[in-house]
Coordinates of N, CA and C and ligand atoms in Angstrom, one line a residue:
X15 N 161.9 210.9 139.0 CA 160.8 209.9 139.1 C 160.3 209.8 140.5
X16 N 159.5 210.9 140.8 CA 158.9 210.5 142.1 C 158.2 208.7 142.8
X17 N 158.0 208.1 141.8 CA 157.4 207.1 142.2 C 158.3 206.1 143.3
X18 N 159.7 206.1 142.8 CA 160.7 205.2 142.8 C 161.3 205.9 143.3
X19 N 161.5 207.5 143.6 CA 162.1 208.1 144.9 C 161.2 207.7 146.3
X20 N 159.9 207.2 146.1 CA 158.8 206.9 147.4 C 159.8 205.7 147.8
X21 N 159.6 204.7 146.9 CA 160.0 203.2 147.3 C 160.9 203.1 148.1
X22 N 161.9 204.2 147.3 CA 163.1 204.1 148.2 C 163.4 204.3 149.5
X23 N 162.4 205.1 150.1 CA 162.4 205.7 151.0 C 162.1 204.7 152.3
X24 N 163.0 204.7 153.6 CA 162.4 203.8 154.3 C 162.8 204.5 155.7
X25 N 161.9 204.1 156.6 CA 161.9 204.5 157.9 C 163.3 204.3 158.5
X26 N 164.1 203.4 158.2 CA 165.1 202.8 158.9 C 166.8 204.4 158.3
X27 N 166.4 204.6 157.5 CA 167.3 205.6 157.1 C 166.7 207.0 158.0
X28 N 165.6 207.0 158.0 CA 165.4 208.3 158.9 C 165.5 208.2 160.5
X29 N 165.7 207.1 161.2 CA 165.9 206.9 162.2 C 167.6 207.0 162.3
X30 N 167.7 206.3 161.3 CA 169.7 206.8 161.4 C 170.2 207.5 161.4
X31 N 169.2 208.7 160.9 CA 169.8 210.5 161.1 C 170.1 210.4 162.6
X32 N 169.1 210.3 163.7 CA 169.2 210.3 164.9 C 170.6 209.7 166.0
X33 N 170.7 208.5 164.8 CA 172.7 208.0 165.3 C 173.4 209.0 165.2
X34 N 173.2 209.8 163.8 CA 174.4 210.7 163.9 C 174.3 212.0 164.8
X35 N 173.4 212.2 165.3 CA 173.4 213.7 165.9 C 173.8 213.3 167.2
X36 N 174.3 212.4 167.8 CA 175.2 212.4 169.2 C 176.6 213.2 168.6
X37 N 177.4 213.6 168.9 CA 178.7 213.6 168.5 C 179.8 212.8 170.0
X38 N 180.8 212.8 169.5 CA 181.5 212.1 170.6 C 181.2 212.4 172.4
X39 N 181.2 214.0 172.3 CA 181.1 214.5 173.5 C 179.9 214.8 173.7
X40 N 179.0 213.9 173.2 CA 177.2 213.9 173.6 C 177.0 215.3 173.4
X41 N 177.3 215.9 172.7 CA 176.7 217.1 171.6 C 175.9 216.5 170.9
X42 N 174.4 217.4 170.6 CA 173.7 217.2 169.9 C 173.6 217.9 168.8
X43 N 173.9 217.5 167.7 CA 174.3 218.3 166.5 C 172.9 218.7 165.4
X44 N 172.4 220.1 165.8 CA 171.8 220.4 164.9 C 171.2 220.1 163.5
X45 N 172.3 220.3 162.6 CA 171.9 219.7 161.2 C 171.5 218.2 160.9
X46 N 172.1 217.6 161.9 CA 171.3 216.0 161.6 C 169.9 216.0 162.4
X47 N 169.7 216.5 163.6 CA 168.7 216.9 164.3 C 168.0 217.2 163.4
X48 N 167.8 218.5 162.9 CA 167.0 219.0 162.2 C 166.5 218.0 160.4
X49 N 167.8 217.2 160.4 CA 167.5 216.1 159.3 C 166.8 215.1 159.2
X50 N 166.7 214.7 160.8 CA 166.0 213.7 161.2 C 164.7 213.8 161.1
X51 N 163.9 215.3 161.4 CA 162.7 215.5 161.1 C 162.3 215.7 160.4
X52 N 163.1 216.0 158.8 CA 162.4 216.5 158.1 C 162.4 214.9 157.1
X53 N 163.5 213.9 157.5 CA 162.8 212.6 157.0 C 161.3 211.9 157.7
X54 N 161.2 213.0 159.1 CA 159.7 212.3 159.6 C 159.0 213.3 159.0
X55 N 159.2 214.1 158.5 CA 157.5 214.5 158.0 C 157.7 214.2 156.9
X56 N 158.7 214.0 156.0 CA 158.2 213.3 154.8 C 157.5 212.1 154.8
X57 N 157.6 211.5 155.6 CA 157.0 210.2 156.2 C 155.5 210.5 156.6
X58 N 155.3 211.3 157.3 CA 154.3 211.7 157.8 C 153.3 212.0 156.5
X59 N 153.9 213.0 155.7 CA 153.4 213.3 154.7 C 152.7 212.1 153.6
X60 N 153.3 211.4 153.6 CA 153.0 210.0 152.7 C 151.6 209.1 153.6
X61 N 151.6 209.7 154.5 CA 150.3 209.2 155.1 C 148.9 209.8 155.0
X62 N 149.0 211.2 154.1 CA 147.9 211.4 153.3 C 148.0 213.2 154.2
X63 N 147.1 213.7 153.4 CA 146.7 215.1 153.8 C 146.2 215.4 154.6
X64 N 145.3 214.8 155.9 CA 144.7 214.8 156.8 C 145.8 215.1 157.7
X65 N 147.5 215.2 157.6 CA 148.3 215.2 158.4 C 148.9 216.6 158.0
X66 N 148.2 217.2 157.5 CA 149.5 218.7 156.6 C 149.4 220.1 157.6
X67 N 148.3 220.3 158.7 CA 148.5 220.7 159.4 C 149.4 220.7 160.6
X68 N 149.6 219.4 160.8 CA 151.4 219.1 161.8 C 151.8 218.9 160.8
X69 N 152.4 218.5 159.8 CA 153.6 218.8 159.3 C 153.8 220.0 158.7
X70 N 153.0 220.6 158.0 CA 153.5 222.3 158.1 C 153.5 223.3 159.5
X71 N 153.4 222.7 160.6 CA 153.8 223.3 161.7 C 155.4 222.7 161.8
X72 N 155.6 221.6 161.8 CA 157.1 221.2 162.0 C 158.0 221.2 160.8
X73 N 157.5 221.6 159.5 CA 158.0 222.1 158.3 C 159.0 223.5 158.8
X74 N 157.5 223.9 159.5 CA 157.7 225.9 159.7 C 159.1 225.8 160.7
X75 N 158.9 224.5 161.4 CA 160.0 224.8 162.5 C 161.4 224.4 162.0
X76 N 161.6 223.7 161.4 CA 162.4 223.2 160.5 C 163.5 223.9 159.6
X77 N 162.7 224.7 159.3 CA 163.2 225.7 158.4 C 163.7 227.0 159.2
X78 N 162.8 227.3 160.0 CA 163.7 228.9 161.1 C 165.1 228.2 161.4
X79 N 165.0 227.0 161.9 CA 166.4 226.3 162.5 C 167.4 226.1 161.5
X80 N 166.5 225.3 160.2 CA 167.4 226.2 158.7 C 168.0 227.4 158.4
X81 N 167.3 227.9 158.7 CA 167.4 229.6 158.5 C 168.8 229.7 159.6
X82 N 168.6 229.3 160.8 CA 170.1 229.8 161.8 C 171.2 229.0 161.4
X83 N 170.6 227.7 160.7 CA 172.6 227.1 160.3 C 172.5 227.6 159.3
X84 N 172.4 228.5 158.3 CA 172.6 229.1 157.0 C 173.0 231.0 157.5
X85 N 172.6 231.0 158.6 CA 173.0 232.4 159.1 C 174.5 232.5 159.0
X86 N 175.0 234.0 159.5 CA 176.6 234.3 159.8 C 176.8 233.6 160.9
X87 N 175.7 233.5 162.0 CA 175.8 232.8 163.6 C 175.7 231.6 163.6
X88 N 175.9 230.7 162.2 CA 175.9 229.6 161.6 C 176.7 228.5 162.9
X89 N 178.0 229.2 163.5 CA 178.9 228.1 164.0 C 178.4 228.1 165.3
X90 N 177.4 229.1 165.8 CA 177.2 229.1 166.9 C 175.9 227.9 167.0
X91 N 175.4 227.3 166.1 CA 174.1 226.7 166.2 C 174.5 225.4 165.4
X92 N 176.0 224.5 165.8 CA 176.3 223.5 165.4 C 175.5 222.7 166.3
X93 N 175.5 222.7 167.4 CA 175.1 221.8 169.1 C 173.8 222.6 169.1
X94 N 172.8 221.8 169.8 CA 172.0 222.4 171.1 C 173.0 223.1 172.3
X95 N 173.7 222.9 172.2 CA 174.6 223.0 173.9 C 175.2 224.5 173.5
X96 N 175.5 224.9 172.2 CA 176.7 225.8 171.8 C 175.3 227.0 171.2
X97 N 174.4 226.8 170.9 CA 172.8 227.2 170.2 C 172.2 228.2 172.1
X98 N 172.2 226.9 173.2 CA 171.8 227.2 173.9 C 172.4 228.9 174.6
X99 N 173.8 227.9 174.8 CA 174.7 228.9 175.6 C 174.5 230.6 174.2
X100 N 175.1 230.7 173.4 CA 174.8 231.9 172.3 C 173.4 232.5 172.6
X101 N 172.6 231.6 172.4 CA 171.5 232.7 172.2 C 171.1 233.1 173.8
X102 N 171.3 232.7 175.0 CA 171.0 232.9 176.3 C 172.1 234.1 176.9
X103 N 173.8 234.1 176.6 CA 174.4 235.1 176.6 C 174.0 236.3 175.8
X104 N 173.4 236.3 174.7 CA 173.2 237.2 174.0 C 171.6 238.0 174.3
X105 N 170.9 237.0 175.2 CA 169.6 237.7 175.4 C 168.8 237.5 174.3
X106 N 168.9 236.4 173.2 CA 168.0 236.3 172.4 C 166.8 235.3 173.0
X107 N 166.3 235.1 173.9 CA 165.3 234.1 174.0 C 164.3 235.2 175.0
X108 N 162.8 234.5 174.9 CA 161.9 235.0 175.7 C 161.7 234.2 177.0
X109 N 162.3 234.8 178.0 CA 162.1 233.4 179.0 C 160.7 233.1 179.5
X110 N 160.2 234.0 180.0 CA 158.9 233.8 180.4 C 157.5 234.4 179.9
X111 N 157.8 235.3 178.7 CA 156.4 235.5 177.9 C 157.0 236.2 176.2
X112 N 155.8 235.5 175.6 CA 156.4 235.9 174.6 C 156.6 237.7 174.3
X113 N 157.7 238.4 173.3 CA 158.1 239.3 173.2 C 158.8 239.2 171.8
X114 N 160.0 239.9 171.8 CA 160.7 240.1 171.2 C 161.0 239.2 170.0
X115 N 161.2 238.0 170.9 CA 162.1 236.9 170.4 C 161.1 235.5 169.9
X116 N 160.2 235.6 169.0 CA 159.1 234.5 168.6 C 159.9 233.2 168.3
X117 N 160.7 233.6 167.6 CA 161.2 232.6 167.0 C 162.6 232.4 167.2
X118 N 162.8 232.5 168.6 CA 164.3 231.7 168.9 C 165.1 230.8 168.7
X119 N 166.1 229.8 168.4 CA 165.9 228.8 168.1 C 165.8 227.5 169.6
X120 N 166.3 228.4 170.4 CA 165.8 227.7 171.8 C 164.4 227.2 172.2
X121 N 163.5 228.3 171.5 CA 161.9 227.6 171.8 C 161.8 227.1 170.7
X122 N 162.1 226.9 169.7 CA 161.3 226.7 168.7 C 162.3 224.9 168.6
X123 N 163.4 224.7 168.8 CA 163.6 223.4 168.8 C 163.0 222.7 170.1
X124 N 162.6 223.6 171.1 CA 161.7 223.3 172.2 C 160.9 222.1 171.7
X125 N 160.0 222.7 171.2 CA 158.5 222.6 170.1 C 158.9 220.9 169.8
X126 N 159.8 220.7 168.6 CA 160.6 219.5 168.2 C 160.8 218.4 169.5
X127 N 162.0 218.9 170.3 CA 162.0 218.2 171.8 C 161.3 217.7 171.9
X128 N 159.5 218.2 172.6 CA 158.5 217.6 173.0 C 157.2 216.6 172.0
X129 N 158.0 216.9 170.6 CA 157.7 215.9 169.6 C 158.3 214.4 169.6
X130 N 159.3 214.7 169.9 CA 160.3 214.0 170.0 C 160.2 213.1 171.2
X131 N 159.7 213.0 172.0 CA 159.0 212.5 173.5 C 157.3 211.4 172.4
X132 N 156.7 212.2 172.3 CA 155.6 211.7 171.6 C 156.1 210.6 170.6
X133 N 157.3 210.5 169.8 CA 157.6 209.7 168.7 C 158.0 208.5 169.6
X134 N 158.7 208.9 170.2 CA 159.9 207.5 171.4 C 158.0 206.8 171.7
X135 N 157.4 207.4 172.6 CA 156.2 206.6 173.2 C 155.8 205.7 171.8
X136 N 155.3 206.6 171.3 CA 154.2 206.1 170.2 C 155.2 204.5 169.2
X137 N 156.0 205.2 169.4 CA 156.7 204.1 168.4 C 157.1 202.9 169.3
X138 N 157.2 202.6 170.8 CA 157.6 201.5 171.4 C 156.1 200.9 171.7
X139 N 155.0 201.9 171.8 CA 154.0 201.1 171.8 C 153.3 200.6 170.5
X140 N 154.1 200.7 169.5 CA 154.0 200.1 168.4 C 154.8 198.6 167.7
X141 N 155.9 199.2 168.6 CA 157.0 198.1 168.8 C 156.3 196.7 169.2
X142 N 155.7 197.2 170.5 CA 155.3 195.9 171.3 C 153.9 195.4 171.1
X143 N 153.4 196.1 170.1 CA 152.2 195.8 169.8 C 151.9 194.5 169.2
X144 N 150.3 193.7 169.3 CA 150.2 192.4 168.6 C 149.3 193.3 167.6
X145 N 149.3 192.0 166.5 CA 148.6 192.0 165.0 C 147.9 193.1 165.1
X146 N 146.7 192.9 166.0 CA 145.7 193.8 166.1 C 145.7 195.1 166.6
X147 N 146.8 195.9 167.0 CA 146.9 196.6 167.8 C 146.4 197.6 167.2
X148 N 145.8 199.1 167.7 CA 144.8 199.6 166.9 C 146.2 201.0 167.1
X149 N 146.7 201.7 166.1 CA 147.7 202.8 166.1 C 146.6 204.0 166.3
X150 N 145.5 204.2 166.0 CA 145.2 205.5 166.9 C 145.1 205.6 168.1
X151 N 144.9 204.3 168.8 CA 144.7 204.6 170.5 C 146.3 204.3 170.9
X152 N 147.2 203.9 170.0 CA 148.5 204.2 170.6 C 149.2 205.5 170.6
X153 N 148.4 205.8 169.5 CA 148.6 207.3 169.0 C 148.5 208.6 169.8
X154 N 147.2 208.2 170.4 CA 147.0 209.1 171.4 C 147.2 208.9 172.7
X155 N 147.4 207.5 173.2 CA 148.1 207.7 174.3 C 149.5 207.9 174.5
X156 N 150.4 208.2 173.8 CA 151.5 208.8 173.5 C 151.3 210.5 173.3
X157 N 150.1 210.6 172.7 CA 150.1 212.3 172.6 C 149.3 212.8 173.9
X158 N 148.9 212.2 174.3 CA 148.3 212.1 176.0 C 149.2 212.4 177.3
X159 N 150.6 211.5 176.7 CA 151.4 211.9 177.6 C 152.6 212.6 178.0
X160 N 152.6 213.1 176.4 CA 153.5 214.2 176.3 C 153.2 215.7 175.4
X161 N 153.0 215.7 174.5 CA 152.9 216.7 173.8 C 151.1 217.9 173.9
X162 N 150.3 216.8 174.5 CA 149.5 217.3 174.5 C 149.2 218.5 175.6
X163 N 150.0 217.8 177.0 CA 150.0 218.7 178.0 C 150.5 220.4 177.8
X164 N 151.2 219.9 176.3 CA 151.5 221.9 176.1 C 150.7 221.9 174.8
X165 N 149.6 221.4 174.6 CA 148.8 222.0 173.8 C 147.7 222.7 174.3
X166 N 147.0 224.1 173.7 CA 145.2 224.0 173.9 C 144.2 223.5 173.9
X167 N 143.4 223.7 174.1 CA 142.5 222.9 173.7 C 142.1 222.3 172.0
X168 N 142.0 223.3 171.3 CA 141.4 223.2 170.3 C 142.5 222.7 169.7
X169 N 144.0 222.4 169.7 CA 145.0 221.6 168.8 C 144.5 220.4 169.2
X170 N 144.6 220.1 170.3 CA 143.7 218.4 171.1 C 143.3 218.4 170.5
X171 N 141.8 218.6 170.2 CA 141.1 218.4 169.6 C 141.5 218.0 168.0
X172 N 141.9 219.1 167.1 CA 142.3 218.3 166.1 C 142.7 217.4 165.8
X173 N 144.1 217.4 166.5 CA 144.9 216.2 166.5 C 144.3 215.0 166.8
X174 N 143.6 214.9 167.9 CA 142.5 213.5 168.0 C 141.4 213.2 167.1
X175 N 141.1 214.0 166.2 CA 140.7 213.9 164.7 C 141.1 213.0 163.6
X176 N 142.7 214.0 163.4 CA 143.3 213.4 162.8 C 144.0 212.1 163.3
X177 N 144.3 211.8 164.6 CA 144.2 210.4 164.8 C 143.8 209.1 164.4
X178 N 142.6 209.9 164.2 CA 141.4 208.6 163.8 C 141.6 208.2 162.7
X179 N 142.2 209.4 161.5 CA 142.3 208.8 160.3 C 143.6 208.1 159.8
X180 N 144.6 207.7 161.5 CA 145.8 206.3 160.9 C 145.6 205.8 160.4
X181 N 146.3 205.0 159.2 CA 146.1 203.5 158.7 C 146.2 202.5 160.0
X182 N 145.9 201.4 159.8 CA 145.8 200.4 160.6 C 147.4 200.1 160.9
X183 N 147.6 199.0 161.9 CA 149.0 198.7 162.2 C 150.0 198.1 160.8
X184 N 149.1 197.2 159.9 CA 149.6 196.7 159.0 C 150.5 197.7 157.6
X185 N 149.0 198.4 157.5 CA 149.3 199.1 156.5 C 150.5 200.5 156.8
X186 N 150.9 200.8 158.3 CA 151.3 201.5 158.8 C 153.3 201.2 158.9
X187 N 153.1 199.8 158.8 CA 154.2 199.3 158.9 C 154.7 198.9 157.6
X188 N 153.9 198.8 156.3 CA 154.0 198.8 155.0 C 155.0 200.0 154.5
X189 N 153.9 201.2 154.9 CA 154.3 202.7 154.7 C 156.0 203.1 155.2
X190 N 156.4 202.3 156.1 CA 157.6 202.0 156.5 C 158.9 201.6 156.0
X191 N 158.4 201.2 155.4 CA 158.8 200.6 154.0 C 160.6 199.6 154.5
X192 N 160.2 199.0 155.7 CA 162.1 198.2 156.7 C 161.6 197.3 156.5
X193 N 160.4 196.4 155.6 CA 160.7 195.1 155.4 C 159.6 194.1 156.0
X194 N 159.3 192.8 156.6 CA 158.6 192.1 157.1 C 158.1 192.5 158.3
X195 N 157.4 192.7 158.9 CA 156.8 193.0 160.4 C 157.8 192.8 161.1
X196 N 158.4 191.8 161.4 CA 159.3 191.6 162.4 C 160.8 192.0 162.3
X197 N 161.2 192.7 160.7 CA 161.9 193.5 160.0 C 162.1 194.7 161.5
X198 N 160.9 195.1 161.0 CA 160.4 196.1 161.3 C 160.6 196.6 163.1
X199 N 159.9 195.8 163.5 CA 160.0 195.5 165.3 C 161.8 195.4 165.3
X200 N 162.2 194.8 164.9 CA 164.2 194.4 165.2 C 164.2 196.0 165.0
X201 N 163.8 196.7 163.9 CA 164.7 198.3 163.3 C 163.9 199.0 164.6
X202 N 163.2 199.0 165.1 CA 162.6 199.8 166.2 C 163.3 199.8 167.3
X203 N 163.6 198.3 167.3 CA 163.5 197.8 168.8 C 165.5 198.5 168.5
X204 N 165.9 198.9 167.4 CA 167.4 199.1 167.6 C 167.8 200.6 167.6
X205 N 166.4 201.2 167.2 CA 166.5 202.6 167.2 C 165.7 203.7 168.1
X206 N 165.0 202.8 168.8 CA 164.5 203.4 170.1 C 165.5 204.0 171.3
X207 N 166.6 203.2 171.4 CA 167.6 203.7 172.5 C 168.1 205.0 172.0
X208 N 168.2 204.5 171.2 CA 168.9 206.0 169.9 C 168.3 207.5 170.3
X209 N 166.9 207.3 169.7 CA 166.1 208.2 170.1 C 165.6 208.5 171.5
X210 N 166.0 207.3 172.1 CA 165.8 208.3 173.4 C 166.8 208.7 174.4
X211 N 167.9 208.6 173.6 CA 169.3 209.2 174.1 C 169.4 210.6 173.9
X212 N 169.0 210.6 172.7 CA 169.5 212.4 172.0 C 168.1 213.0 172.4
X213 N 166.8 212.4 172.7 CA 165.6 213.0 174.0 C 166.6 213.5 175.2
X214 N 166.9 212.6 175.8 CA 167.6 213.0 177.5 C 168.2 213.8 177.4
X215 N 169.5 213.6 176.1 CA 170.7 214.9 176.5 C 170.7 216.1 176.5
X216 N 169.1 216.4 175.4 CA 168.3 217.8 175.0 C 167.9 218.2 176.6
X217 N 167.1 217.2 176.7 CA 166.4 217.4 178.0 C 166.7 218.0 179.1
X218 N 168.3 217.3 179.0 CA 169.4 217.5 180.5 C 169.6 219.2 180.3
X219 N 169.9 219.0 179.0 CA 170.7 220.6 178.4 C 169.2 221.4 178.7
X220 N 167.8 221.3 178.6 CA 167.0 222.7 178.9 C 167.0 222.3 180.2
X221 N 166.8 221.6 181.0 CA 166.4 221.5 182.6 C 167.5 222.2 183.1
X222 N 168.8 222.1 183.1 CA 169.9 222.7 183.5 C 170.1 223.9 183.4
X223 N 169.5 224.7 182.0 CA 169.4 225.6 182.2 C 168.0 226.5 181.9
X224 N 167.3 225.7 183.0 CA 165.6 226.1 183.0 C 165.0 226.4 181.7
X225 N 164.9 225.9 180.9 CA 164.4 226.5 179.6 C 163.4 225.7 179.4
X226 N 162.4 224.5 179.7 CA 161.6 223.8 179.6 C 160.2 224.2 179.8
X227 N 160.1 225.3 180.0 CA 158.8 225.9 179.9 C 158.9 227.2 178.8
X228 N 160.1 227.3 177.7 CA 160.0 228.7 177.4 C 158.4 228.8 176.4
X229 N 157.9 230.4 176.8 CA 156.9 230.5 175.5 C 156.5 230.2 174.7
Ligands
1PX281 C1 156.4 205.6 162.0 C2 156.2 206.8 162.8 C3 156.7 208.0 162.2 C4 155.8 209.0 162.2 C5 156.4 210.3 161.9 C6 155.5 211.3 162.4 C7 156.2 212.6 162.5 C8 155.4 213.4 163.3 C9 155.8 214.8 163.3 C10 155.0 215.6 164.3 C11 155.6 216.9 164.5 C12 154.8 217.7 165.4 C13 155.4 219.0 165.8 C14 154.5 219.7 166.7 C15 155.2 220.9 167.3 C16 154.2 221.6 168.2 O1 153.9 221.1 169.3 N1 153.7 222.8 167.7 C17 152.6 223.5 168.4 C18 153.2 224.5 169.3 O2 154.0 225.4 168.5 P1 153.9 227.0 168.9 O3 154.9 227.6 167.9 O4 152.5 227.5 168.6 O5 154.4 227.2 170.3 C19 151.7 224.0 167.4 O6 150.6 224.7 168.0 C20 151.2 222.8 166.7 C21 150.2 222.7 165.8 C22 150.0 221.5 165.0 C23 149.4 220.3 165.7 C24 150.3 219.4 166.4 C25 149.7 218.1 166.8 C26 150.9 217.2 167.1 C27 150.5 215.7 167.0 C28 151.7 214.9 167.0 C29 151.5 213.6 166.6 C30 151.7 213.4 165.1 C31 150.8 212.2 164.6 C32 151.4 211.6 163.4 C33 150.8 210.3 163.2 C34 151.8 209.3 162.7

């Protein structure tokens, strides 16, 4: 019954993927990583078709990263940290142009990372927002200040297209399905740290080992 599989669905469980992917030793654990997103583009998805071109981009990524925890090199791609170290000993990444290696899982959870930056923004200026606050120009000043800088021109452009066709703040936080507005603002305001914990530790882990610009 898809109808009542929708209902059920709420923002606050897909942000809790995000708790679990710390592990004790600030490992970032792939399979909830990769869980995390794929409850945001379901999300995403429920916000109509005008959005199916980023989510079948982060679908696509989604699934390669699938594709490596279902490999034989499965145990190597528990962590980012254990993913990193493997595929950089082994010479699987393209460091500085593309080649060989399109689909690493080093660039390609890259890709997610700097998603991942865009969501923390967009979502605290949604947090703090009043009544009226208009979510496409939050929208894009969040994609302004992160994700867009490794875009082309012509994804900009889209994307600031598709911006324009967000629902309003109301209807946006309905779609969310955590309850009263201020439900809502508490579940944010508790899972923002979250999210931008397992941002930094990724972060720390490519800057450390220069990988923040791969291909
Ligand atoms: C209540 C808030 C929850 C909203 C959940 C929204 C989830 C958004 C998921 C966005 C995932 C975007 C992944 C983009 C990865 C990317 O940068 N890909 C590009 C580079 O990849 P490549 O393999 O070529 O090096 C690729 O070129 C991307 C193409 C698609 C366009 C990406 C536009 C990204 C806009 C992000 C903002 C999403 C707006 C959603 C509105 C709620």
């Amino acid at each position: 019954e898809p109808a009542a599989e929708e209902q059920r669905f709420s923002l606050r469980e897909v942000l809790d993927t995000f708790r679990s992917c710390l592990s004790e030793n600030r490992e970032v654990l792939v399979a909830d990583y990769v869980a995390g997103w794929r409850g945001l583009v379901r999300f995403l998805n429920s916000l109509g078709s005008v959005f199916s071109f980023i989510s079948k981009d982060a679908t696509n990524k989604i699934q390669i990263l699938d594709n490596f925890l279902q490999s034989e090199n499965r145990v190597h791609y528990a962590s980012v940290q254990s993913m990193v170290q493997f595929e950089l000993e082994n010479e699987l990444v393209d460091l500085t142009k593309r080649g060989k290696f399109p689909e690493s899982g080093c660039r390609t959870l890259l890709r997610l990372h700097r998603a991942l930056r865009w969501l923390e923004l967009f979502l605290e200026r949604l947090r703090t927002s009043g009544e009226d606050g208009k979510t496409s120009a939050m929208c894009s000043e969040a994609y302004n200040e992160s994700l867009a800088q490794h875009h082309p021109w012509i994804v900009r452009t889209a994307a600031g297209v598709a911006f324009c066709a967000l629902p309003g703040r109301a209807t946006f936080f309905e779609v969310m399905n955590a309850g009263a507005p201020d439900q809502v603002v508490a579940m944010l305001g508790d899972a923002l740290p979250l999210i931008s914990e397992v941002y930094q530790v990724v972060e720390d882990v490519y800057a450390h080992n220069d990988l923040l610009q791969l291909p």
